[in-house]
Short mmCIF file of C-alpha atoms in Angstrom, two decimals:
data_model
loop_
_atom_site.label_atom_id
_atom_site.label_comp_id
_atom_site.label_asym_id
_atom_site.label_seq_id
_atom_site.Cartn_x
_atom_site.Cartn_y
_atom_site.Cartn_z
CA MET A 197 14.09 -16.33 26.90
CA ASN A 198 13.05 -12.80 25.92
CA ASN A 199 10.20 -11.90 23.60
CA PHE A 200 12.45 -11.22 20.60
CA ASN A 201 14.18 -14.61 20.84
CA ILE A 202 10.76 -16.24 20.94
CA ASN A 203 9.68 -14.24 17.90
CA ARG A 204 12.90 -15.04 16.08
CA ARG A 205 12.60 -18.76 16.84
CA ARG A 206 9.02 -18.77 15.56
CA PHE A 207 10.01 -16.85 12.43
CA LEU A 208 12.85 -19.27 11.71
CA GLN A 209 10.33 -22.11 11.80
CA GLY A 210 8.16 -20.42 9.18
CA ALA A 211 8.24 -20.53 5.42
CA SER A 212 9.16 -16.85 5.30
CA ALA A 213 12.56 -17.48 6.90
CA SER A 214 13.88 -19.62 4.05
CA LEU A 215 12.52 -17.03 1.63
CA ALA A 216 14.35 -14.28 3.50
CA LEU A 217 17.61 -16.20 3.18
CA SER A 218 17.13 -17.30 -0.44
CA THR A 219 15.77 -13.96 -1.65
CA PHE A 220 18.11 -11.58 0.14
CA GLY A 221 21.26 -13.73 0.27
CA ALA A 222 23.80 -12.53 2.81
CA ARG A 223 21.35 -9.89 3.99
CA GLY A 224 19.00 -12.66 5.06
CA MET A 225 20.57 -13.09 8.49
CA ASP A 226 20.29 -9.36 9.13
CA ILE A 227 16.63 -9.59 8.21
CA ILE A 228 15.89 -12.35 10.71
CA HIS A 229 18.13 -10.98 13.45
CA PRO A 230 17.78 -7.18 13.75
CA PRO A 231 20.52 -5.73 15.96
CA GLN A 232 18.52 -3.36 18.17
CA THR A 233 15.20 -2.56 19.79
CA PHE A 234 13.35 -0.05 17.63
CA ARG A 235 11.28 2.78 19.05
CA VAL A 236 8.10 2.77 16.99
CA ALA A 237 5.02 4.95 16.54
CA LEU A 238 1.87 4.36 14.52
CA ILE A 239 -0.12 7.18 12.94
CA GLY A 240 -3.61 5.97 12.06
CA THR A 241 -4.80 3.17 14.35
CA GLY A 242 -7.54 1.75 12.15
CA TRP A 243 -7.74 -1.76 10.79
CA TYR A 244 -4.67 -1.85 8.56
CA GLY A 245 -2.50 0.41 10.66
CA LYS A 246 -2.82 -1.99 13.58
CA SER A 247 -2.34 -4.96 11.27
CA ASP A 248 0.99 -3.58 10.03
CA LEU A 249 2.10 -2.81 13.58
CA PHE A 250 1.24 -6.27 14.89
CA ARG A 251 3.18 -7.93 12.07
CA LEU A 252 6.22 -5.82 12.99
CA ILE A 253 5.88 -6.74 16.67
CA GLN A 254 5.83 -10.42 15.68
CA VAL A 255 9.21 -10.40 13.94
CA ALA A 256 11.37 -7.72 15.54
CA PRO A 257 12.32 -6.25 18.92
CA VAL A 258 10.23 -3.08 19.12
CA GLU A 259 8.86 -0.78 21.78
CA VAL A 260 5.70 0.95 20.60
CA VAL A 261 6.05 4.29 22.34
CA ALA A 262 3.24 6.31 20.74
CA LEU A 263 0.00 6.04 18.80
CA CYS A 264 -2.00 8.74 17.02
CA ASP A 265 -5.57 8.89 15.81
CA VAL A 266 -8.24 11.56 15.53
CA ASP A 267 -10.87 9.05 16.72
CA LYS A 268 -10.37 8.85 20.50
CA ASN A 269 -12.41 5.67 20.81
CA MET A 270 -10.29 3.91 18.20
CA LEU A 271 -7.12 5.33 19.73
CA ASN A 272 -7.89 4.13 23.25
CA ALA A 273 -8.85 0.67 22.01
CA ALA A 274 -5.61 0.46 20.01
CA GLY A 275 -3.58 1.46 23.06
CA LYS A 276 -5.05 -1.41 25.03
CA LEU A 277 -4.44 -3.91 22.23
CA VAL A 278 -0.83 -2.83 21.79
CA SER A 279 -0.18 -3.20 25.53
CA GLN A 280 -1.35 -6.80 25.25
CA ARG A 281 0.87 -7.53 22.26
CA GLN A 282 4.18 -5.86 23.08
CA LYS A 283 6.81 -7.25 25.43
CA SER A 284 6.79 -4.37 27.93
CA GLY A 285 3.03 -4.51 28.42
CA LYS A 286 2.94 -0.72 28.38
CA VAL A 287 0.19 1.36 26.86
CA PRO A 288 1.86 3.73 24.37
CA LYS A 289 1.45 7.47 24.72
CA LEU A 290 -1.72 8.52 22.91
CA TYR A 291 -2.03 11.54 20.60
CA THR A 292 -4.71 13.08 18.41
CA ASP A 293 -2.27 15.31 16.49
CA TYR A 294 0.58 13.52 14.72
CA ARG A 295 2.74 16.66 14.76
CA LYS A 296 2.83 16.62 18.55
CA LEU A 297 3.66 12.91 18.50
CA LEU A 298 6.66 13.59 16.27
CA ALA A 299 7.76 16.57 18.36
CA ASP A 300 7.54 14.72 21.70
CA ASN A 301 9.30 11.46 20.83
CA GLN A 302 12.64 10.30 19.47
CA LEU A 303 11.58 7.58 17.04
CA ASP A 304 13.38 5.02 14.92
CA ILE A 305 10.35 3.98 12.89
CA VAL A 306 6.97 5.53 12.07
CA LEU A 307 4.22 3.46 10.52
CA ILE A 308 1.57 5.40 8.59
CA GLY A 309 -1.86 3.80 8.27
CA THR A 310 -4.03 6.88 7.74
CA PRO A 311 -6.31 7.48 4.71
CA ASP A 312 -4.53 8.27 1.47
CA HIS A 313 -4.95 12.05 1.61
CA TRP A 314 -2.70 12.20 4.71
CA HIS A 315 0.19 10.01 3.57
CA ALA A 316 2.37 12.69 2.00
CA LEU A 317 2.43 15.25 4.81
CA GLN A 318 2.88 12.62 7.52
CA MET A 319 5.66 10.76 5.73
CA ILE A 320 7.57 13.95 4.96
CA ASP A 321 7.21 15.23 8.54
CA ALA A 322 8.30 11.86 9.94
CA VAL A 323 11.55 11.69 7.96
CA LYS A 324 12.24 15.31 8.89
CA ALA A 325 11.84 14.26 12.52
CA GLY A 326 14.52 11.60 12.03
CA ALA A 327 12.46 8.44 11.58
CA HIS A 328 12.44 5.74 8.95
CA VAL A 329 8.93 5.22 7.57
CA TYR A 330 6.65 2.40 6.52
CA VAL A 331 3.80 4.05 4.59
CA GLN A 332 0.73 2.35 3.26
CA LYS A 333 -0.06 2.38 -0.43
CA PRO A 334 -0.95 4.33 -2.45
CA ILE A 335 1.72 6.73 -1.27
CA SER A 336 -0.12 9.87 -2.40
CA VAL A 337 -3.30 11.34 -3.87
CA ASP A 338 -1.51 13.40 -6.51
CA VAL A 339 1.70 13.13 -8.50
CA MET A 340 3.50 16.11 -6.96
CA GLU A 341 2.93 14.74 -3.45
CA GLY A 342 4.76 11.61 -4.59
CA GLU A 343 7.63 13.62 -6.07
CA ALA A 344 7.96 15.49 -2.78
CA MET A 345 7.94 12.25 -0.77
CA VAL A 346 10.78 10.79 -2.83
CA ALA A 347 12.72 14.06 -2.52
CA ALA A 348 12.26 14.11 1.27
CA ALA A 349 13.34 10.49 1.73
CA ARG A 350 16.52 11.16 -0.21
CA LYS A 351 17.26 14.55 1.39
CA TYR A 352 16.96 13.23 4.94
CA ASN A 353 18.58 9.90 4.05
CA LYS A 354 15.79 7.75 5.46
CA VAL A 355 14.48 4.36 4.44
CA VAL A 356 10.87 4.50 3.30
CA GLN A 357 9.13 1.20 2.60
CA VAL A 358 5.75 1.22 0.86
CA GLY A 359 3.09 -1.31 1.86
CA THR A 360 3.05 -3.03 -1.52
CA GLN A 361 3.75 -6.37 0.14
CA ARG A 362 3.04 -8.42 -2.97
CA LYS A 363 6.81 -8.10 -3.54
CA SER A 364 7.25 -10.02 -0.29
CA THR A 365 4.47 -12.56 -0.89
CA PRO A 366 6.06 -16.04 -0.74
CA HIS A 367 4.28 -17.67 -3.68
CA LEU A 368 4.75 -14.56 -5.85
CA ILE A 369 8.46 -14.48 -5.03
CA ASP A 370 8.49 -18.11 -6.16
CA ALA A 371 6.65 -17.23 -9.39
CA LYS A 372 9.11 -14.46 -10.18
CA LYS A 373 12.14 -16.67 -9.55
CA ASN A 374 10.99 -19.99 -10.98
CA ILE A 375 8.63 -18.89 -13.76
CA VAL A 376 9.49 -15.37 -14.96
CA ASP A 377 13.23 -15.12 -14.26
CA ALA A 378 13.74 -18.77 -15.24
CA GLY A 379 12.46 -17.95 -18.73
CA LEU A 380 9.45 -20.27 -18.76
CA LEU A 381 7.27 -17.51 -20.22
CA GLY A 382 9.74 -16.39 -22.84
CA LYS A 383 9.20 -12.83 -24.03
CA VAL A 384 6.17 -11.27 -22.34
CA SER A 385 4.30 -9.04 -24.77
CA HIS A 386 0.95 -8.50 -23.06
CA VAL A 387 -0.25 -8.14 -19.47
CA GLU A 388 -3.79 -8.03 -18.13
CA MET A 389 -4.66 -6.87 -14.60
CA CYS A 390 -8.09 -6.73 -13.00
CA CYS A 391 -10.25 -6.28 -9.94
CA TYR A 392 -13.86 -7.41 -9.89
CA PHE A 393 -14.52 -7.11 -6.15
CA HIS A 394 -17.82 -5.48 -5.18
CA MET A 395 -15.98 -3.06 -2.91
CA ARG A 396 -17.45 0.32 -3.86
CA ASN A 397 -19.27 1.35 -0.68
CA ASN A 398 -22.22 3.22 -2.15
CA GLY A 399 -25.06 4.70 -0.10
CA ASN A 400 -26.96 7.80 1.00
CA PRO A 401 -26.45 8.24 4.75
CA PRO A 402 -27.87 11.49 6.15
CA VAL A 403 -25.76 14.40 7.35
CA GLU A 404 -25.45 14.30 11.14
CA PRO A 405 -23.60 16.04 14.00
CA VAL A 406 -19.94 15.13 14.46
CA PRO A 407 -19.50 13.06 17.65
CA ASP A 408 -17.37 14.48 20.46
CA PHE A 409 -14.78 11.68 20.24
CA PHE A 410 -14.00 12.35 16.56
CA ASP A 411 -12.00 15.34 15.27
CA TYR A 412 -13.47 15.65 11.78
CA GLU A 413 -11.57 18.85 11.06
CA MET A 414 -8.24 17.12 11.64
CA TRP A 415 -9.35 13.92 9.89
CA THR A 416 -10.16 15.96 6.78
CA GLY A 417 -6.86 17.87 6.94
CA PRO A 418 -5.75 19.03 3.48
CA ALA A 419 -8.69 17.38 1.67
CA PRO A 420 -11.96 19.12 0.77
CA MET A 421 -14.42 19.26 3.67
CA ARG A 422 -17.45 17.08 2.95
CA PRO A 423 -20.62 17.31 5.07
CA TYR A 424 -20.24 14.79 7.89
CA ASP A 425 -22.43 11.74 7.22
CA GLY A 426 -21.02 9.21 9.67
CA LEU A 427 -17.63 7.80 10.61
CA PRO A 428 -15.57 7.48 7.41
CA HIS A 429 -13.49 4.53 8.59
CA ILE A 430 -12.70 1.41 6.58
CA ARG A 431 -14.53 1.65 3.24
CA TRP A 432 -16.62 4.82 3.34
CA TRP A 433 -13.81 7.29 2.74
CA ARG A 434 -12.47 5.15 -0.12
CA THR A 435 -15.65 5.71 -2.12
CA PHE A 436 -14.86 9.43 -2.58
CA ASN A 437 -12.27 11.00 -4.87
CA GLU A 438 -11.76 13.73 -2.25
CA TYR A 439 -9.60 11.30 -0.24
CA GLY A 440 -8.12 8.90 -2.76
CA ASN A 441 -8.12 7.74 -6.36
CA GLY A 442 -10.85 5.13 -6.44
CA ILE A 443 -10.38 1.46 -7.25
CA MET A 444 -7.60 2.45 -9.64
CA GLY A 445 -5.58 4.03 -6.85
CA ASP A 446 -6.50 1.40 -4.27
CA MET A 447 -6.27 -1.92 -6.11
CA CYS A 448 -4.55 -1.40 -9.46
CA ILE A 449 -1.42 -0.12 -7.74
CA HIS A 450 -0.88 -3.52 -6.07
CA MET A 451 -1.11 -5.49 -9.30
CA PHE A 452 0.70 -2.95 -11.47
CA ASP A 453 3.51 -2.63 -8.93
CA THR A 454 3.90 -6.42 -8.86
CA VAL A 455 3.97 -6.63 -12.64
CA ARG A 456 6.61 -3.91 -12.83
CA TRP A 457 8.72 -5.75 -10.25
CA MET A 458 8.42 -9.08 -12.04
CA LEU A 459 9.21 -7.65 -15.49
CA LYS A 460 11.67 -4.95 -14.38
CA LEU A 461 9.57 -2.08 -15.78
CA GLY A 462 9.98 1.62 -15.00
CA TRP A 463 7.71 4.52 -15.93
CA PRO A 464 5.17 3.78 -18.70
CA LYS A 465 5.75 5.62 -21.96
CA LYS A 466 2.08 6.54 -22.28
CA ILE A 467 -1.05 6.04 -20.17
CA SER A 468 -4.66 6.14 -21.30
CA SER A 469 -7.90 5.35 -19.50
CA THR A 470 -11.66 5.46 -19.88
CA GLY A 471 -14.45 4.77 -17.44
CA GLY A 472 -16.97 6.28 -15.09
CA ILE A 473 -20.08 5.49 -13.08
CA TYR A 474 -21.96 3.26 -15.47
CA VAL A 475 -24.14 1.14 -13.16
CA GLN A 476 -24.10 2.14 -9.48
CA LYS A 477 -25.59 5.63 -9.77
CA GLU A 478 -27.94 5.56 -6.81
CA GLY A 479 -25.61 6.65 -3.99
CA LYS A 480 -23.15 9.37 -2.99
CA SER A 481 -20.05 7.52 -4.19
CA ASN A 482 -18.16 9.47 -6.86
CA ILE A 483 -15.44 6.96 -7.80
CA ALA A 484 -15.70 5.01 -11.05
CA ASP A 485 -17.53 1.69 -10.88
CA THR A 486 -16.08 0.71 -14.28
CA GLN A 487 -12.65 1.63 -15.61
CA SER A 488 -10.09 0.44 -18.14
CA ALA A 489 -6.51 1.66 -18.49
CA ILE A 490 -3.51 0.94 -20.70
CA PHE A 491 0.06 1.44 -19.47
CA GLU A 492 2.26 1.36 -22.58
CA TYR A 493 5.86 0.14 -22.82
CA ASP A 494 8.01 -0.87 -25.78
CA ASP A 495 6.37 -3.94 -27.33
CA LEU A 496 4.20 -4.38 -24.25
CA ASN A 497 0.88 -3.09 -22.99
CA CYS A 498 -0.24 -3.57 -19.38
CA VAL A 499 -4.04 -3.41 -19.40
CA TRP A 500 -6.19 -2.82 -16.31
CA GLN A 501 -9.91 -3.43 -15.91
CA HIS A 502 -12.13 -3.04 -12.86
CA ARG A 503 -15.83 -3.41 -12.30
CA THR A 504 -17.54 -3.19 -8.93
CA TRP A 505 -20.56 -5.02 -10.33
CA GLY A 506 -21.15 -8.20 -12.30
CA THR A 507 -18.97 -11.30 -12.28
CA PRO A 508 -15.21 -11.75 -12.81
CA ASN A 509 -13.92 -13.13 -16.09
CA ASN A 510 -12.13 -15.87 -14.11
CA PRO A 511 -13.74 -16.75 -10.75
CA ASP A 512 -10.43 -18.16 -9.50
CA TYR A 513 -8.65 -14.87 -10.16
CA PRO A 514 -11.03 -11.95 -9.41
CA TRP A 515 -8.15 -9.63 -8.37
CA SER A 516 -5.08 -10.62 -10.30
CA PHE A 517 -2.62 -10.16 -13.11
CA THR A 518 -1.88 -12.34 -16.13
CA LEU A 519 1.43 -12.38 -17.98
CA TYR A 520 1.19 -13.61 -21.57
CA GLY A 521 4.49 -14.87 -22.94
CA GLU A 522 5.51 -16.60 -26.15
CA LYS A 523 6.08 -19.85 -24.22
CA GLY A 524 3.19 -19.74 -21.78
CA THR A 525 0.86 -17.80 -19.51
CA LEU A 526 1.08 -16.96 -15.81
CA TRP A 527 -2.06 -16.20 -13.80
CA ALA A 528 -1.28 -14.80 -10.35
CA SER A 529 -3.05 -13.29 -7.35
CA THR A 530 -2.64 -12.92 -3.62
CA MET A 531 -4.00 -16.46 -3.26
CA SER A 532 -2.18 -18.56 -5.88
CA TYR A 533 -0.51 -18.76 -9.24
CA ASP A 534 -0.94 -20.99 -12.27
CA PHE A 535 1.58 -21.39 -15.07
CA ILE A 536 0.14 -22.80 -18.30
CA PRO A 537 2.78 -23.69 -20.91
CA GLN A 538 2.25 -23.22 -24.63
CA GLY A 539 1.87 -26.67 -26.16
CA LYS A 540 3.43 -29.58 -24.31
CA GLY A 541 4.78 -29.21 -20.82
CA ASP A 542 3.72 -29.42 -17.21
CA LYS A 543 1.38 -26.94 -15.64
CA ILE A 544 2.58 -25.47 -12.35
CA HIS A 545 0.31 -24.41 -9.50
CA LYS A 546 1.25 -22.90 -6.15
CA ASP A 547 -0.95 -21.63 -3.32
CA VAL A 548 -0.58 -18.85 -0.78
CA VAL A 549 1.55 -19.58 2.28
CA TYR A 550 -0.21 -19.43 5.64
CA GLU A 551 1.56 -19.39 9.02
CA ARG A 552 -1.36 -20.08 11.36
CA GLU A 553 0.56 -22.58 13.48
CA LYS A 554 3.59 -20.31 13.83
CA TYR A 555 1.53 -17.26 14.81
CA PRO A 556 -1.66 -18.49 16.53
CA GLU A 557 -2.47 -14.94 17.67
CA ASP A 558 -3.31 -14.21 14.02
CA LEU A 559 -6.39 -16.38 14.38
CA THR A 560 -7.99 -14.10 16.97
CA GLU A 561 -7.05 -10.76 15.42
CA GLU A 562 -10.07 -8.83 14.19
CA ARG A 563 -10.33 -8.47 10.40
CA ILE A 564 -6.84 -9.87 9.77
CA GLU A 565 -6.02 -10.93 6.22
CA LEU A 566 -4.44 -14.30 6.99
CA ASN A 567 -3.22 -14.67 3.42
CA ALA A 568 -1.34 -11.35 3.62
CA ALA A 569 0.19 -11.78 7.09
CA PRO A 570 3.28 -13.80 6.02
CA ALA A 571 3.94 -11.30 3.23
CA THR A 572 3.70 -8.33 5.59
CA ARG A 573 6.03 -10.00 8.09
CA LEU A 574 8.63 -10.55 5.37
CA HIS A 575 8.05 -7.01 4.08
CA MET A 576 8.74 -5.60 7.56
CA LEU A 577 11.92 -7.64 7.83
CA ASP A 578 13.13 -6.37 4.47
CA PHE A 579 12.41 -2.84 5.76
CA LEU A 580 14.52 -3.44 8.88
CA ALA A 581 17.36 -4.93 6.84
CA ALA A 582 17.42 -1.84 4.62
CA ILE A 583 17.66 0.36 7.73
CA GLU A 584 20.54 -1.73 9.09
CA ASN A 585 22.40 -1.88 5.76
CA LYS A 586 21.61 1.70 4.70
CA SER A 587 20.18 0.34 1.46
CA LYS A 588 16.91 0.57 -0.43
CA PRO A 589 14.09 -1.79 0.52
CA VAL A 590 12.24 -3.95 -1.98
CA ALA A 591 9.33 -1.48 -2.04
CA ASP A 592 11.38 1.71 -1.93
CA ILE A 593 9.46 4.99 -2.00
CA HIS A 594 10.59 5.71 -5.57
CA GLU A 595 9.10 2.45 -6.83
CA GLY A 596 5.94 3.17 -4.85
CA HIS A 597 5.83 6.61 -6.46
CA ILE A 598 6.03 5.21 -10.00
CA SER A 599 3.23 2.72 -9.34
CA THR A 600 1.03 5.19 -7.45
CA SER A 601 1.48 8.05 -9.89
CA SER A 602 0.90 5.84 -12.92
CA CYS A 603 -2.53 5.02 -11.50
CA ILE A 604 -3.18 8.69 -10.75
CA LEU A 605 -2.15 9.56 -14.31
CA ALA A 606 -4.65 6.99 -15.57
CA ASN A 607 -7.36 8.87 -13.68
CA ILE A 608 -6.14 12.13 -15.21
CA SER A 609 -6.42 10.52 -18.65
CA MET A 610 -9.96 9.36 -17.84
CA LYS A 611 -10.89 12.88 -16.71
CA THR A 612 -9.38 14.71 -19.69
CA GLY A 613 -10.40 12.13 -22.27
CA ARG A 614 -6.95 11.75 -23.81
CA PRO A 615 -3.67 9.86 -23.21
CA VAL A 616 -0.96 11.37 -21.03
CA VAL A 617 2.82 11.14 -21.24
CA TYR A 618 4.60 11.98 -17.99
CA ASP A 619 8.20 13.22 -17.96
CA PRO A 620 9.57 12.39 -14.47
CA THR A 621 12.71 14.46 -15.06
CA LYS A 622 10.79 17.65 -15.81
CA ARG A 623 7.88 16.57 -13.54
CA GLU A 624 5.32 17.45 -16.15
CA ILE A 625 2.84 15.93 -18.57
CA VAL A 626 4.19 16.55 -22.02
CA GLY A 627 2.31 19.12 -24.09
CA ASP A 628 -0.91 19.25 -22.07
CA ARG A 629 -1.50 22.35 -19.95
CA GLU A 630 -4.88 21.20 -18.66
CA ALA A 631 -3.54 17.82 -17.55
CA ASN A 632 -0.53 19.47 -15.90
CA GLY A 633 -2.94 21.46 -13.79
CA LEU A 634 -4.13 18.16 -12.29
CA LEU A 635 -0.70 17.00 -11.08
CA ALA A 636 -1.17 18.74 -7.71
CA ARG A 637 -4.52 19.00 -5.94
CA PRO A 638 -5.48 22.22 -4.16
CA TYR A 639 -5.00 21.90 -0.39
CA ARG A 640 -7.56 23.14 2.10
CA GLN A 641 -6.17 25.92 4.28
CA PRO A 642 -4.11 26.14 6.42
CA TRP A 643 -2.40 23.03 5.04
CA ILE A 644 0.33 23.62 2.48
CA HIS A 645 0.99 21.27 -0.43
CA PRO A 646 4.55 19.85 -0.29
CA ASP A 647 6.96 21.08 -2.94
CA PRO A 648 9.59 18.56 -4.11
CA LYS A 649 12.08 21.43 -4.43
CA LYS A 650 11.53 22.67 -0.89
CA VAL A 651 11.12 19.65 1.38
#
């Protein structure tokens, strides 16, 4: 029995299989039985890049032919790990420049797990090279990057799935189907979203020489060049606005994207935000430690709040969203959901699905998020089904763009001190020249900012 049949048998035994069939209907069998072996490359071999790749290997017949990272130590270690996980046992070809990887290989799928400031250029170049793409969230660091990414996906007719795997999280799929869509909430007229994790990596490390194994010039790419003060991997780069959009861009996008999916919401009519560094002023970090935002729709506000200090308002739901309906309330997170009816009626609770027994290798994988693994597996299978059926995946690049850019627009509102109204048809903020100037960040030479009209 080959490796794919083993993987397929194990997947069929898991909770995700029944969800694939019930959620995607006739497409479900395509999801759990892809018709070909996919030639795959990963750009960005850090923690989450490898995690995405290993989930794909678990559920589909793939040959990982190439890896790319500007950290040679990380790259070599990833090559060894991949050889131990894929059927062929081969070490993929290793690259430090993603452009050479794309030029040298004929690829079906490219996974992008690099820091946020690289997502746009790498995704656009990958679809131009003929590959379908799985790109981590947030898709971009500015709104015009996102517009260009959507334009490129459509122009080159490629499937682009965004790593907002809450849409493929088993208990959240259940909540959408059996609570929201079933009408148990009634009309939802208020939403609250939050993150109270102490995840802002603040500190004052000294400037030091760049090690020989790390190409800091290439890592920085189109972003501003900061003095090198240690390897930026995992959380350090996320604490700087030079490379991302803070907790808003990192964590709000997940919850806001899930809320939009559950309630079938498009672009907000208006976005406003306030916040700043109110408490954690002692280190180099320049992202907000406290921020509130309002995403306005007709008869509905979606309100976000994050603090990287203090305690959560509900210890059971420190990173979550809450839907308030006329008939009841739904609390939901990556770990569980609770439906509380208005007046009489039964409360409903459901926990995260784990698949430890089905995938024992998960238990020895460094830094794996066991609660997210089943969701990512299902998300990958939805991605493959969209490729096979020439359809849009559940987290299509356009939906990822709306969620990402809404969070970026919240940051623009916080910076300018006034609400913003974005017109996606004209690709402009209505009546605000200063805010429009923030829709595209300046790129460091020689990198050129993508233009949605010229991809």
